[in-house]
PDB file of C-alpha atoms in Angstrom:
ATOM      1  CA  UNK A   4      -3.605  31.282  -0.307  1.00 77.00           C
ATOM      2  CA  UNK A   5       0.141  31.880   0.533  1.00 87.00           C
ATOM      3  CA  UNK A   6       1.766  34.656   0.182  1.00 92.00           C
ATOM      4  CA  UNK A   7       5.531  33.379   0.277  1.00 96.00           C
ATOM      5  CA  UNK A   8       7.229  32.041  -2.416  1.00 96.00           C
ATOM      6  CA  UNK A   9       8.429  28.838  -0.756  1.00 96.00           C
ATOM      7  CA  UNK A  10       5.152  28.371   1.082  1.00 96.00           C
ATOM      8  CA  UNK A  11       3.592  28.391  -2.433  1.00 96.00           C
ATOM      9  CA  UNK A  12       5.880  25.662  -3.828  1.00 96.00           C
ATOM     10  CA  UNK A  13       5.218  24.184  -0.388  1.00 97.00           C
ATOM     11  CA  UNK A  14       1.523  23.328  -1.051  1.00 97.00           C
ATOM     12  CA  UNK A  15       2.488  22.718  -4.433  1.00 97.00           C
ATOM     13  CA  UNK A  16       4.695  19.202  -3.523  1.00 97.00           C
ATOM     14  CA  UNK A  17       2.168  18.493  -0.755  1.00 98.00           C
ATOM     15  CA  UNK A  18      -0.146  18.085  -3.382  1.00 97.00           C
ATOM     16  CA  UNK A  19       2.385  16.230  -5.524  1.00 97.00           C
ATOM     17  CA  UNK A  20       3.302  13.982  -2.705  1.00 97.00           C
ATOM     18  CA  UNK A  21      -0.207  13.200  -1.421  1.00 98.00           C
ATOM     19  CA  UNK A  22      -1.062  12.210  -5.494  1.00 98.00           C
ATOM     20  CA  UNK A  23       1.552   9.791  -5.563  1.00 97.00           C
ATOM     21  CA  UNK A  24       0.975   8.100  -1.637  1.00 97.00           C
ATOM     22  CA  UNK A  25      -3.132   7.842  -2.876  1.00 98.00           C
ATOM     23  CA  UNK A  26      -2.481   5.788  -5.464  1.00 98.00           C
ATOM     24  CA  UNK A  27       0.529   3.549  -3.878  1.00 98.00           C
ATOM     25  CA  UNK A  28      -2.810   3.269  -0.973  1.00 98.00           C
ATOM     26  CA  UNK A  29      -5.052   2.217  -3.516  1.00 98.00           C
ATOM     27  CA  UNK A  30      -2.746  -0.070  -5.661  1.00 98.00           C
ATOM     28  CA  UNK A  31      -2.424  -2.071  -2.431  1.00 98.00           C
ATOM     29  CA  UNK A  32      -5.763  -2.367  -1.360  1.00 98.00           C
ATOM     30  CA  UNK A  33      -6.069  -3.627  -4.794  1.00 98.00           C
ATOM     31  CA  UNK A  34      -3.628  -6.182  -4.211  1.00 97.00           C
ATOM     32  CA  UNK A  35      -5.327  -6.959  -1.208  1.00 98.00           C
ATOM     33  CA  UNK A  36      -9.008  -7.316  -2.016  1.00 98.00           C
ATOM     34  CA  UNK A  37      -7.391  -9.744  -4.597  1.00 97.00           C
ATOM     35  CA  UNK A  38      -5.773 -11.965  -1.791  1.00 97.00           C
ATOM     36  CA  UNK A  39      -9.025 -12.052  -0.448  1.00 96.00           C
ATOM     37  CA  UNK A  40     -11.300 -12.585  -3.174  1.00 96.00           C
ATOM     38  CA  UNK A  41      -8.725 -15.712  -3.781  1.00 96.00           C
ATOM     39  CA  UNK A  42      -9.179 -16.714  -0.394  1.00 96.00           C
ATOM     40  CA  UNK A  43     -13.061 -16.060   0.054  1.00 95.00           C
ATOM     41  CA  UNK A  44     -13.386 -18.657  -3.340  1.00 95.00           C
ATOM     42  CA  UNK A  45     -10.652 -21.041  -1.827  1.00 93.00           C
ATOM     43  CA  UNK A  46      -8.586 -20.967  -4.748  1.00 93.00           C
ATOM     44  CA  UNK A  47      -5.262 -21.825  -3.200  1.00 94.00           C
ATOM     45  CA  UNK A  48      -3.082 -21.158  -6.684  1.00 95.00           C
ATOM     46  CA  UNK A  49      -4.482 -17.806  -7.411  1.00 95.00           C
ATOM     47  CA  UNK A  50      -4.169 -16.708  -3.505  1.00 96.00           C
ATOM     48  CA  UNK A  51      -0.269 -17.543  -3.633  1.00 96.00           C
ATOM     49  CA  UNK A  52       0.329 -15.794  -6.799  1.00 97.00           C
ATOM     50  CA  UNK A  53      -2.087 -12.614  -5.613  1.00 97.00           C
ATOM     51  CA  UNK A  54       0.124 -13.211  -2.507  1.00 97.00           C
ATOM     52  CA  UNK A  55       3.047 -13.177  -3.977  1.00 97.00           C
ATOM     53  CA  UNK A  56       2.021  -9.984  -5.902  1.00 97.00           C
ATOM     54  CA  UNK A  57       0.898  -7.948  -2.837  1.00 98.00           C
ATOM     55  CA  UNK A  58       3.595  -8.716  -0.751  1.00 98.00           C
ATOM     56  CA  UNK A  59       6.248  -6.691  -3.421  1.00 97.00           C
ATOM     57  CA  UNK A  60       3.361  -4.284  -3.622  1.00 97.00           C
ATOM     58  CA  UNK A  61       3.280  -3.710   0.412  1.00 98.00           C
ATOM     59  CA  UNK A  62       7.073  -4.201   0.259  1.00 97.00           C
ATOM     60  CA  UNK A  63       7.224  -1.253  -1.957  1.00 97.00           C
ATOM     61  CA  UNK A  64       4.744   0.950  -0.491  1.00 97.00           C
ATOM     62  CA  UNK A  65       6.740   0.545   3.079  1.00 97.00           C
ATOM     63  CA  UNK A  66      10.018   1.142   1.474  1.00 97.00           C
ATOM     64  CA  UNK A  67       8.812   4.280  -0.065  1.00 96.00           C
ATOM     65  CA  UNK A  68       7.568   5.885   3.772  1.00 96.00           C
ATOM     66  CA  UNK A  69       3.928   5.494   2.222  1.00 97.00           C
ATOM     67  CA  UNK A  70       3.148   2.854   5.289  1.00 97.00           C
ATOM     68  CA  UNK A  71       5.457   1.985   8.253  1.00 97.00           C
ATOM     69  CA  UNK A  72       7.336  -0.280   7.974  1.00 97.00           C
ATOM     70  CA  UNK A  73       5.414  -2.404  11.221  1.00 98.00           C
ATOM     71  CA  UNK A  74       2.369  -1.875   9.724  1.00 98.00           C
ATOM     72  CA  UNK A  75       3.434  -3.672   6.365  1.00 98.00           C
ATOM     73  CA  UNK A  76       4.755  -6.336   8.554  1.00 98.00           C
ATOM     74  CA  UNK A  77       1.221  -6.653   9.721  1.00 98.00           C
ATOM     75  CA  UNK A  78      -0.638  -6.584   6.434  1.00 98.00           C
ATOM     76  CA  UNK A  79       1.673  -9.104   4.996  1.00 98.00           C
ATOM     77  CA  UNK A  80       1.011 -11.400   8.260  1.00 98.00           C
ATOM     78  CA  UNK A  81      -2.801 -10.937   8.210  1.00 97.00           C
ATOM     79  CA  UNK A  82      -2.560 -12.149   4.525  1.00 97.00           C
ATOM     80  CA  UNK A  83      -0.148 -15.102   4.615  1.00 97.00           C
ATOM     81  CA  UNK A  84      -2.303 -16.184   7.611  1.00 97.00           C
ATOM     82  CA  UNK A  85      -5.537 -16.211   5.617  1.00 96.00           C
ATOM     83  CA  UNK A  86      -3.408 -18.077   2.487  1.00 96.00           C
ATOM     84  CA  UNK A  87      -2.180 -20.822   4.779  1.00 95.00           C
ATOM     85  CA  UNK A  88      -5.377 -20.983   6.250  1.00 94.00           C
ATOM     86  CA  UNK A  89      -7.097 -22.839   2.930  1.00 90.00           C
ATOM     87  CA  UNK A  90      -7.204 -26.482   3.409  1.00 71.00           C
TER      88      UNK A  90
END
């Protein structure tokens, strides 16, 4: 354990921080396995509304430094791909 007052408080928002970026994580794989589940039944309604949904949620998640901001790019891609791709 730390010694140092600062290096206390230190490991103290670290923990904080890490909290709040493990659930941002999870709400969008959430959002995700939702897309997907939409997809896997071909539901094309429910797959542009779960979309629609984890897009903002990815949006978010990038705007807050949780996920780069290329790597959101590339989730939303990889999903509107597999929306467009029901017939």
């Amino acid at each position: 354990m730390a010694n140092i007052k600062s290096a206390k408080k230190r490991i103290l928002v670290n923990e904080t921080k890490a909290a709040r970026n493990k659930a941002i994580r999870s709400k969008v794989r959430t959002m995700i396995k939702k897309v997907d589940a939409a997809v896997a039944a071909g539901d094309k309604a429910a797959a542009q509304a779960a979309l629609l949904a984890a897009t903002s949620e990815i949006d978010k998640a990038a705007t807050k430094g949780v996920y780069h901001k290329n790597n959101a790019s590339r989730k939303v891609s990889r999903l509107s791909k597999a929306v467009n791709s029901i017939a």
